[in-house]
Amino acid sequence: MSARRERLLRFYDRLNRLDDWFAMRLTDLGRLILWATVAAGLFGINQRRSYAYQLFALFLVLLLLGLLIGRSRRAHAVDVVRELPAFATVGEPFQYHLRVRHTAAGLQVDVPVWLRERLQSRPARPEGLVRYYDPVAPRRRYRFAFVRWIRYTRYLQGARTKGQHALLESRLNAAGGTRIPLSLTPLRRGYVQFEALQIGMAEPLSISRRVEVRRLPGQVLVLPARFEIADRLLPGAGRGDTAHGGLLNLPGFSDEFLGVREYRSGDSMRHIHWKRTAAIGEPVVREFMREASRRYAVVLDSCGVRSGDPAFEESVSVAASLLQHAFGHHGGADLITLEQSFIDHGLGSLDLETLLGVLAVIDGEEDVPVAELTSAALREQHRIRAAVLVLHTFDAARGQLVDTLRDAGLELQVIVIQGATDHDDSAAPMPAGVACERVPLGQAAMVLTA
């Protein structure tokens, strides 16, 4: 059965290459003539009852003539540089530019060109296609259908590319250049690798185009999708933590005297500087230095799951949204993953882009037990005071994880993404005293939004 599936995927690949060749070499008019040739050939089989065979011959000659002229046409002399952004976001189109410059003088007319990106991709394997979650047909009724294979190969590439028309202006034969805007919509997180640029110019009949493939490597890091998060999901939010640990200037929390300042509502009466108050006639308080309180961390569960699993991908999106909210509203947060912990030690070394970049490339670990994540969290428990656990499922092992962190003195908030196979009546019970949000798959942006 595996060999048969391999042969089927190879056939799909050849069929897709053929379709790609026609899409690349033929213009819209050329494709119209191609289909007219096929239709005339079908209707002209019986030459006694139809004269469609004459149209078939005419269309076939036009098509072959256009292909031959396009094949013999020389490519235009241009230099191309791709200008890519550093980051993009899953599902959100991003724009970039191609800077084009003529390398040959004497161009007097504007030249229309056709541009399409070629992206790197891993080969599609049968086991990957079986496990692929197709958002268009999530039930996977026909796992080896050609349309499903097409969507899977686009997912592996990271984006869907289309040919786009642009215009090379005649004034560019000087040393200058122009910037041609292009756009792309990422389909998954991680790196989208650009391999080459296809540059096509139509022949005089506008039936076919000569295509030149320019090797033009580049990459864009695609960050997880993010959405607004309710403030209640961050334990201890709004308790006066610092943005990067370190020291705060607050009255009455240590013996190191900093100075005096005016009295504010809520200041302790014990810290009023009576002599200074009597001298100026306004209440002032003594100000001391204190060490900032411990921070909270987002703990992402990647145990026993593969990358691309819809529950895991949504949990990564939730973790990214939590971090974005924490940095935007409360100065920051830490991140604990199975592979590595990212804890700010008061030096201000962590920023949101760094943590989102980590989540963009994090992989699921199918063979790693949850106990490994428990150990990773316990190693950092003395540096944080609270944690948000983002779990892609909930079972007895993850219940033990919650118990252990709660017994270690951490304030916990648990967010569980319930997959299609998870049900409330069969899920393991949440330990007492722990706040929990169970989120149905695909509804995190609605359930967790304020």
Short mmCIF file of C-alpha atoms in Angstrom, two decimals:
data_model
loop_
_atom_site.label_atom_id
_atom_site.label_comp_id
_atom_site.label_asym_id
_atom_site.label_seq_id
_atom_site.Cartn_x
_atom_site.Cartn_y
_atom_site.Cartn_z
CA MET A 1 0.00 0.00 0.00
CA SER A 2 2.86 2.39 0.79
CA ALA A 3 4.49 1.82 -2.64
CA ARG A 4 1.15 2.44 -4.32
CA ARG A 5 0.76 5.72 -2.46
CA GLU A 6 4.29 6.73 -3.41
CA ARG A 7 3.49 6.13 -7.09
CA LEU A 8 0.28 8.12 -6.75
CA LEU A 9 2.12 11.09 -5.24
CA ARG A 10 4.76 10.94 -7.98
CA PHE A 11 1.96 11.03 -10.55
CA TYR A 12 0.46 14.04 -8.76
CA ASP A 13 3.86 15.73 -8.86
CA ARG A 14 4.26 15.20 -12.61
CA LEU A 15 0.72 16.41 -13.24
CA ASN A 16 1.36 19.51 -11.15
CA ARG A 17 4.62 20.21 -13.00
CA LEU A 18 2.78 20.00 -16.32
CA ASP A 19 0.10 22.39 -15.12
CA ASP A 20 2.80 24.70 -13.77
CA TRP A 21 4.58 24.67 -17.14
CA PHE A 22 1.45 25.73 -19.01
CA ALA A 23 0.65 28.43 -16.43
CA MET A 24 4.20 29.77 -16.75
CA ARG A 25 4.59 29.61 -20.54
CA LEU A 26 1.11 30.59 -21.75
CA THR A 27 -0.59 33.94 -21.38
CA ASP A 28 -4.32 34.27 -20.75
CA LEU A 29 -4.86 34.38 -24.51
CA GLY A 30 -2.61 31.35 -24.94
CA ARG A 31 -4.60 29.32 -22.42
CA LEU A 32 -7.82 30.32 -24.17
CA ILE A 33 -6.41 29.10 -27.50
CA LEU A 34 -5.20 25.89 -25.84
CA TRP A 35 -8.68 25.04 -24.52
CA ALA A 36 -10.23 26.03 -27.84
CA THR A 37 -7.81 23.65 -29.57
CA VAL A 38 -8.82 20.82 -27.23
CA ALA A 39 -12.53 21.53 -27.72
CA ALA A 40 -12.21 21.77 -31.51
CA GLY A 41 -10.24 18.53 -31.55
CA LEU A 42 -12.99 16.71 -29.65
CA PHE A 43 -15.79 18.03 -31.82
CA GLY A 44 -13.81 17.56 -35.04
CA ILE A 45 -13.15 13.84 -34.70
CA ASN A 46 -15.86 13.06 -37.24
CA GLN A 47 -14.78 15.21 -40.19
CA ARG A 48 -17.89 14.34 -42.24
CA ARG A 49 -20.35 15.79 -39.75
CA SER A 50 -18.38 18.79 -38.50
CA TYR A 51 -15.90 21.34 -39.72
CA ALA A 52 -14.46 21.85 -36.25
CA TYR A 53 -11.29 20.08 -37.36
CA GLN A 54 -10.46 23.17 -39.42
CA LEU A 55 -10.63 25.32 -36.30
CA PHE A 56 -8.51 22.70 -34.54
CA ALA A 57 -5.81 23.03 -37.21
CA LEU A 58 -5.94 26.85 -37.05
CA PHE A 59 -5.72 27.00 -33.27
CA LEU A 60 -2.96 24.40 -33.17
CA VAL A 61 -0.87 26.35 -35.69
CA LEU A 62 -1.36 29.58 -33.71
CA LEU A 63 -0.40 27.83 -30.48
CA LEU A 64 2.74 26.23 -31.91
CA LEU A 65 3.73 29.48 -33.63
CA GLY A 66 3.37 31.43 -30.40
CA LEU A 67 5.44 28.86 -28.48
CA LEU A 68 8.20 28.89 -31.11
CA ILE A 69 8.39 32.71 -31.21
CA GLY A 70 8.38 32.91 -27.42
CA ARG A 71 11.12 30.30 -27.25
CA SER A 72 13.36 32.24 -29.61
CA ARG A 73 12.88 35.65 -27.99
CA ARG A 74 15.81 37.04 -26.04
CA ALA A 75 15.40 37.84 -22.36
CA HIS A 76 15.48 41.48 -21.34
CA ALA A 77 18.65 42.62 -19.56
CA VAL A 78 17.65 43.60 -16.02
CA ASP A 79 19.04 43.26 -12.54
CA VAL A 80 16.56 42.29 -9.83
CA VAL A 81 16.92 42.64 -6.06
CA ARG A 82 14.22 41.41 -3.69
CA GLU A 83 13.45 43.56 -0.62
CA LEU A 84 11.82 41.39 2.05
CA PRO A 85 10.50 42.31 5.50
CA ALA A 86 12.04 40.57 8.50
CA PHE A 87 8.71 39.22 9.79
CA ALA A 88 5.24 38.30 8.59
CA THR A 89 2.19 36.77 10.31
CA VAL A 90 0.24 33.63 9.47
CA GLY A 91 -2.84 34.40 7.40
CA GLU A 92 -2.02 38.10 6.95
CA PRO A 93 -0.80 39.26 3.51
CA PHE A 94 2.51 41.08 3.56
CA GLN A 95 3.93 43.30 0.85
CA TYR A 96 7.48 43.38 -0.38
CA HIS A 97 9.24 44.92 -3.37
CA LEU A 98 11.43 43.95 -6.28
CA ARG A 99 13.95 46.59 -7.22
CA VAL A 100 14.50 46.31 -10.97
CA ARG A 101 17.24 48.07 -12.93
CA HIS A 102 18.02 47.92 -16.64
CA THR A 103 21.49 46.81 -17.60
CA ALA A 104 21.18 47.61 -21.31
CA ALA A 105 20.76 51.08 -22.77
CA GLY A 106 18.41 52.10 -25.54
CA LEU A 107 15.03 50.91 -24.23
CA GLN A 108 12.44 53.32 -25.64
CA VAL A 109 9.14 51.68 -24.68
CA ASP A 110 7.61 50.29 -21.54
CA VAL A 111 7.91 46.51 -21.29
CA PRO A 112 5.17 44.45 -19.63
CA VAL A 113 6.54 41.50 -17.67
CA TRP A 114 5.09 38.58 -15.73
CA LEU A 115 6.61 37.75 -12.33
CA ARG A 116 6.17 34.74 -10.08
CA GLU A 117 8.09 33.54 -7.05
CA ARG A 118 9.38 30.00 -6.66
CA LEU A 119 9.52 28.80 -3.07
CA GLN A 120 11.50 25.98 -1.53
CA SER A 121 9.50 23.02 -0.28
CA ARG A 122 10.04 19.65 1.33
CA PRO A 123 8.82 16.64 -0.68
CA ALA A 124 5.29 15.54 0.14
CA ARG A 125 5.32 12.17 1.90
CA PRO A 126 2.30 9.83 2.25
CA GLU A 127 2.45 9.85 6.06
CA GLY A 128 2.53 13.63 6.10
CA LEU A 129 -0.44 13.84 3.77
CA VAL A 130 -2.42 11.43 5.96
CA ARG A 131 -1.79 13.57 9.06
CA TYR A 132 -2.21 16.91 7.35
CA TYR A 133 -5.09 18.97 8.73
CA ASP A 134 -6.91 20.45 5.76
CA PRO A 135 -8.89 23.53 6.86
CA VAL A 136 -11.04 23.34 3.72
CA ALA A 137 -12.02 19.69 4.36
CA PRO A 138 -11.09 18.98 8.02
CA ARG A 139 -12.72 15.52 8.07
CA ARG A 140 -10.12 14.22 5.61
CA ARG A 141 -12.60 11.99 3.84
CA TYR A 142 -10.42 11.64 0.75
CA ARG A 143 -6.91 11.68 2.14
CA PHE A 144 -5.15 11.13 -1.17
CA ALA A 145 -7.27 13.36 -3.39
CA PHE A 146 -5.31 15.53 -5.82
CA VAL A 147 -6.84 18.78 -4.52
CA ARG A 148 -5.87 17.85 -0.97
CA TRP A 149 -2.33 17.08 -2.15
CA ILE A 150 -2.13 20.51 -3.82
CA ARG A 151 -3.12 22.24 -0.57
CA TYR A 152 -0.60 20.15 1.35
CA THR A 153 2.28 21.07 -0.98
CA ARG A 154 1.37 24.75 -0.64
CA TYR A 155 1.39 24.33 3.13
CA LEU A 156 4.89 22.84 2.96
CA GLN A 157 6.04 25.78 0.86
CA GLY A 158 4.51 28.17 3.37
CA ALA A 159 2.54 30.30 0.92
CA ARG A 160 0.64 30.20 -2.33
CA THR A 161 2.34 32.02 -5.19
CA LYS A 162 0.62 33.52 -8.22
CA GLY A 163 1.91 35.15 -11.36
CA GLN A 164 1.64 38.94 -11.25
CA HIS A 165 1.93 41.44 -14.08
CA ALA A 166 4.17 44.48 -13.85
CA LEU A 167 5.61 47.13 -16.15
CA LEU A 168 9.30 47.89 -16.75
CA GLU A 169 9.37 51.58 -17.61
CA SER A 170 11.54 52.93 -20.42
CA ARG A 171 13.06 55.62 -18.20
CA LEU A 172 14.87 52.90 -16.28
CA ASN A 173 17.62 52.52 -18.86
CA ALA A 174 19.56 55.01 -16.78
CA ALA A 175 21.40 53.99 -13.64
CA GLY A 176 18.24 54.20 -11.57
CA GLY A 177 15.61 51.55 -10.93
CA THR A 178 12.05 51.04 -9.88
CA ARG A 179 10.36 49.15 -7.05
CA ILE A 180 7.64 46.73 -8.09
CA PRO A 181 5.26 45.83 -5.23
CA LEU A 182 4.34 42.17 -4.72
CA SER A 183 2.38 40.45 -1.98
CA LEU A 184 2.21 37.01 -0.40
CA THR A 185 -0.02 35.39 2.23
CA PRO A 186 1.74 32.92 4.59
CA LEU A 187 -0.09 29.66 5.27
CA ARG A 188 1.97 28.49 8.26
CA ARG A 189 4.47 29.77 10.81
CA GLY A 190 8.20 29.28 10.42
CA TYR A 191 10.49 30.31 7.60
CA VAL A 192 9.24 30.87 4.07
CA GLN A 193 12.24 30.24 1.83
CA PHE A 194 12.39 32.09 -1.48
CA GLU A 195 14.37 30.17 -4.09
CA ALA A 196 14.05 31.93 -7.44
CA LEU A 197 12.11 34.50 -9.41
CA GLN A 198 10.45 33.68 -12.73
CA ILE A 199 10.50 36.62 -15.15
CA GLY A 200 8.35 36.21 -18.25
CA MET A 201 7.95 38.45 -21.32
CA ALA A 202 5.24 37.80 -23.89
CA GLU A 203 6.05 37.34 -27.57
CA PRO A 204 4.47 39.67 -30.19
CA LEU A 205 1.37 37.48 -30.62
CA SER A 206 0.79 37.51 -26.81
CA ILE A 207 0.14 33.76 -26.88
CA SER A 208 3.19 32.57 -24.98
CA ARG A 209 5.99 34.11 -22.97
CA ARG A 210 9.68 33.47 -22.61
CA VAL A 211 10.47 32.80 -18.96
CA GLU A 212 13.82 33.37 -17.36
CA VAL A 213 14.44 31.86 -13.93
CA ARG A 214 16.65 34.04 -11.73
CA ARG A 215 18.07 32.38 -8.65
CA LEU A 216 17.22 34.87 -5.90
CA PRO A 217 17.36 33.34 -2.40
CA GLY A 218 15.75 34.96 0.60
CA GLN A 219 13.60 34.17 3.60
CA VAL A 220 10.90 35.64 5.82
CA LEU A 221 10.16 34.48 9.35
CA VAL A 222 6.41 33.95 9.70
CA LEU A 223 5.19 34.58 13.25
CA PRO A 224 2.17 32.81 14.78
CA ALA A 225 -1.25 34.38 14.40
CA ARG A 226 -2.14 36.62 17.33
CA PHE A 227 -5.31 38.16 18.73
CA GLU A 228 -6.47 40.24 21.69
CA ILE A 229 -6.36 38.46 25.04
CA ALA A 230 -8.50 39.17 28.10
CA ASP A 231 -6.45 40.66 30.95
CA ARG A 232 -7.91 38.14 33.41
CA LEU A 233 -5.84 35.38 31.77
CA LEU A 234 -2.57 36.85 33.09
CA PRO A 235 -2.14 35.93 36.77
CA GLY A 236 -1.26 38.90 38.92
CA ALA A 237 -1.57 41.37 36.08
CA GLY A 238 -1.53 44.96 37.21
CA ARG A 239 0.27 44.42 40.50
CA GLY A 240 3.07 46.84 39.82
CA ASP A 241 5.68 44.57 38.28
CA THR A 242 8.55 46.04 36.35
CA ALA A 243 9.04 45.63 32.67
CA HIS A 244 12.40 43.92 32.99
CA GLY A 245 12.84 42.94 36.62
CA GLY A 246 15.54 44.99 38.41
CA LEU A 247 14.76 47.72 40.93
CA LEU A 248 11.78 49.99 41.50
CA ASN A 249 11.63 53.28 43.39
CA LEU A 250 8.76 52.68 45.80
CA PRO A 251 8.37 53.82 49.40
CA GLY A 252 8.82 51.62 52.44
CA PHE A 253 10.05 48.26 51.08
CA SER A 254 13.71 48.12 52.17
CA ASP A 255 16.23 49.93 54.38
CA GLU A 256 18.03 51.73 51.55
CA PHE A 257 16.87 55.37 51.63
CA LEU A 258 16.46 57.13 48.29
CA GLY A 259 14.91 60.49 49.19
CA VAL A 260 11.56 62.13 49.79
CA ARG A 261 8.65 62.93 47.55
CA GLU A 262 5.10 64.25 47.84
CA TYR A 263 2.49 62.10 49.52
CA ARG A 264 0.28 59.99 47.24
CA SER A 265 -2.97 58.28 48.02
CA GLY A 266 -2.26 54.81 49.37
CA ASP A 267 1.15 55.61 50.91
CA SER A 268 1.68 54.25 54.39
CA MET A 269 1.46 56.76 57.28
CA ARG A 270 4.58 55.17 58.76
CA HIS A 271 6.70 56.55 55.93
CA ILE A 272 5.69 60.20 56.28
CA HIS A 273 8.72 62.45 56.86
CA TRP A 274 7.27 64.60 59.67
CA LYS A 275 10.06 67.17 59.90
CA ARG A 276 10.00 67.86 56.18
CA THR A 277 6.21 67.92 56.23
CA ALA A 278 6.21 70.52 59.01
CA ALA A 279 8.82 72.63 57.22
CA ILE A 280 7.00 72.96 53.90
CA GLY A 281 3.44 72.51 55.10
CA GLU A 282 2.74 69.67 52.63
CA PRO A 283 2.85 65.92 53.45
CA VAL A 284 5.91 64.14 52.05
CA VAL A 285 7.03 60.52 52.45
CA ARG A 286 10.37 58.78 52.62
CA GLU A 287 11.20 56.76 49.51
CA PHE A 288 13.11 53.48 49.65
CA MET A 289 14.42 51.01 47.10
CA ARG A 290 12.93 47.61 46.70
CA GLU A 291 13.63 44.67 44.41
CA ALA A 292 10.99 44.07 41.78
CA SER A 293 8.53 41.27 42.43
CA ARG A 294 8.89 38.00 40.51
CA ARG A 295 7.43 37.82 37.03
CA TYR A 296 5.04 35.41 35.40
CA ALA A 297 5.82 33.05 32.55
CA VAL A 298 3.94 31.52 29.63
CA VAL A 299 4.55 27.75 29.64
CA LEU A 300 3.87 26.09 26.28
CA ASP A 301 3.18 22.36 26.09
CA SER A 302 4.81 20.72 23.05
CA CYS A 303 4.98 17.17 24.44
CA GLY A 304 3.39 14.23 22.65
CA VAL A 305 2.31 16.20 19.59
CA ARG A 306 3.63 16.89 16.11
CA SER A 307 4.08 20.22 14.37
CA GLY A 308 1.10 21.03 12.19
CA ASP A 309 -1.42 19.42 14.54
CA PRO A 310 -4.31 21.94 14.70
CA ALA A 311 -4.55 21.86 18.52
CA PHE A 312 -0.81 22.46 18.87
CA GLU A 313 -0.79 25.24 16.28
CA GLU A 314 -3.66 26.97 18.06
CA SER A 315 -1.88 26.63 21.42
CA VAL A 316 1.20 28.31 19.87
CA SER A 317 -1.06 31.11 18.67
CA VAL A 318 -2.52 31.48 22.17
CA ALA A 319 0.96 31.62 23.72
CA ALA A 320 2.01 34.29 21.22
CA SER A 321 -1.12 36.30 21.96
CA LEU A 322 -0.46 36.09 25.71
CA LEU A 323 3.08 37.38 25.25
CA GLN A 324 1.96 40.19 22.99
CA HIS A 325 -0.66 41.26 25.53
CA ALA A 326 1.83 41.07 28.40
CA PHE A 327 4.42 43.20 26.62
CA GLY A 328 1.80 45.69 25.48
CA HIS A 329 -0.02 46.12 28.79
CA HIS A 330 2.18 44.89 31.64
CA GLY A 331 5.76 45.39 30.53
CA GLY A 332 6.61 41.81 29.60
CA ALA A 333 6.59 38.15 30.51
CA ASP A 334 8.87 35.13 30.30
CA LEU A 335 8.56 32.02 28.16
CA ILE A 336 9.23 28.42 29.17
CA THR A 337 9.32 25.72 26.53
CA LEU A 338 10.46 22.13 26.49
CA GLU A 339 13.76 22.96 24.80
CA GLN A 340 14.69 26.23 26.48
CA SER A 341 13.52 28.82 28.98
CA PHE A 342 13.64 32.53 28.23
CA ILE A 343 13.79 34.34 31.57
CA ASP A 344 14.62 38.01 31.92
CA HIS A 345 17.11 38.34 34.79
CA GLY A 346 16.63 42.07 35.21
CA LEU A 347 18.89 43.06 32.30
CA GLY A 348 16.11 43.91 29.85
CA SER A 349 17.48 41.39 27.38
CA LEU A 350 14.13 39.95 26.30
CA ASP A 351 11.86 41.61 23.80
CA LEU A 352 8.62 40.55 22.16
CA GLU A 353 10.14 39.90 18.74
CA THR A 354 12.66 37.47 20.23
CA LEU A 355 9.98 35.41 21.97
CA LEU A 356 7.64 35.43 18.98
CA GLY A 357 10.56 34.27 16.84
CA VAL A 358 11.03 31.32 19.21
CA LEU A 359 7.35 30.39 18.88
CA ALA A 360 7.53 30.73 15.09
CA VAL A 361 9.97 27.83 14.79
CA ILE A 362 9.06 25.66 17.79
CA ASP A 363 8.36 22.01 16.95
CA GLY A 364 6.14 19.45 18.56
CA GLU A 365 7.91 16.54 20.29
CA GLU A 366 5.89 13.38 19.73
CA ASP A 367 8.09 11.08 21.85
CA VAL A 368 8.79 13.36 24.84
CA PRO A 369 6.78 12.81 28.06
CA VAL A 370 5.13 15.67 29.94
CA ALA A 371 7.52 15.08 32.88
CA GLU A 372 10.23 16.81 30.83
CA LEU A 373 8.15 19.99 30.67
CA THR A 374 7.52 19.74 34.42
CA SER A 375 11.27 19.64 35.06
CA ALA A 376 11.85 22.61 32.76
CA ALA A 377 9.24 24.69 34.61
CA LEU A 378 10.52 23.71 38.07
CA ARG A 379 14.04 24.82 37.16
CA GLU A 380 12.74 28.36 36.77
CA GLN A 381 10.06 28.43 39.47
CA HIS A 382 12.21 30.49 41.86
CA ARG A 383 12.41 33.32 39.28
CA ILE A 384 8.68 33.61 38.56
CA ARG A 385 5.67 34.02 40.78
CA ALA A 386 2.95 32.84 38.40
CA ALA A 387 2.52 30.93 35.16
CA VAL A 388 0.03 30.53 32.34
CA LEU A 389 0.04 26.93 31.12
CA VAL A 390 -1.03 26.57 27.49
CA LEU A 391 -1.87 22.91 26.84
CA HIS A 392 -2.94 21.29 23.59
CA THR A 393 -4.87 18.61 25.52
CA PHE A 394 -5.48 17.63 29.14
CA ASP A 395 -4.91 14.20 30.66
CA ALA A 396 -3.59 12.62 33.85
CA ALA A 397 0.05 13.48 33.04
CA ARG A 398 -0.80 17.14 32.53
CA GLY A 399 -2.90 17.06 35.67
CA GLN A 400 0.26 15.98 37.50
CA LEU A 401 2.09 18.90 35.89
CA VAL A 402 -0.50 21.34 37.24
CA ASP A 403 -0.37 19.72 40.71
CA THR A 404 3.42 19.95 40.85
CA LEU A 405 3.58 23.61 39.86
CA ARG A 406 0.77 24.53 42.23
CA ASP A 407 2.52 22.75 45.12
CA ALA A 408 5.69 24.68 44.22
CA GLY A 409 3.86 27.87 45.15
CA LEU A 410 3.11 29.24 41.70
CA GLU A 411 -0.13 30.98 40.93
CA LEU A 412 -1.52 29.21 37.86
CA GLN A 413 -3.84 29.89 34.97
CA VAL A 414 -4.43 26.92 32.65
CA ILE A 415 -5.65 27.21 29.06
CA VAL A 416 -6.55 23.91 27.37
CA ILE A 417 -7.21 23.65 23.64
CA GLN A 418 -9.79 20.91 23.21
CA GLY A 419 -9.27 19.01 19.98
CA ALA A 420 -11.90 17.10 18.02
CA THR A 421 -11.26 13.97 20.12
CA ASP A 422 -11.45 15.75 23.50
CA HIS A 423 -14.77 15.79 25.33
CA ASP A 424 -15.72 17.42 28.60
CA ASP A 425 -17.15 14.20 30.03
CA SER A 426 -13.97 12.19 29.38
CA ALA A 427 -11.31 14.80 30.14
CA ALA A 428 -9.19 14.46 33.27
CA PRO A 429 -10.44 16.69 36.12
CA MET A 430 -8.59 19.92 36.78
CA PRO A 431 -6.92 20.07 40.25
CA ALA A 432 -8.88 22.08 42.79
CA GLY A 433 -8.11 25.75 43.16
CA VAL A 434 -6.65 26.20 39.68
CA ALA A 435 -8.25 28.59 37.19
CA CYS A 436 -8.84 26.89 33.85
CA GLU A 437 -10.19 27.86 30.45
CA ARG A 438 -11.18 25.01 28.13
CA VAL A 439 -11.22 26.33 24.57
CA PRO A 440 -12.85 24.42 21.68
CA LEU A 441 -10.56 23.98 18.72
CA GLY A 442 -10.71 26.93 16.36
CA GLN A 443 -12.47 29.26 18.82
CA ALA A 444 -9.56 30.66 20.85
CA ALA A 445 -9.85 34.12 19.29
CA MET A 446 -13.51 34.31 20.39
CA VAL A 447 -13.33 32.64 23.81
CA LEU A 448 -10.15 34.31 25.11
CA THR A 449 -10.80 37.80 23.85
CA ALA A 450 -11.86 40.37 26.41
#
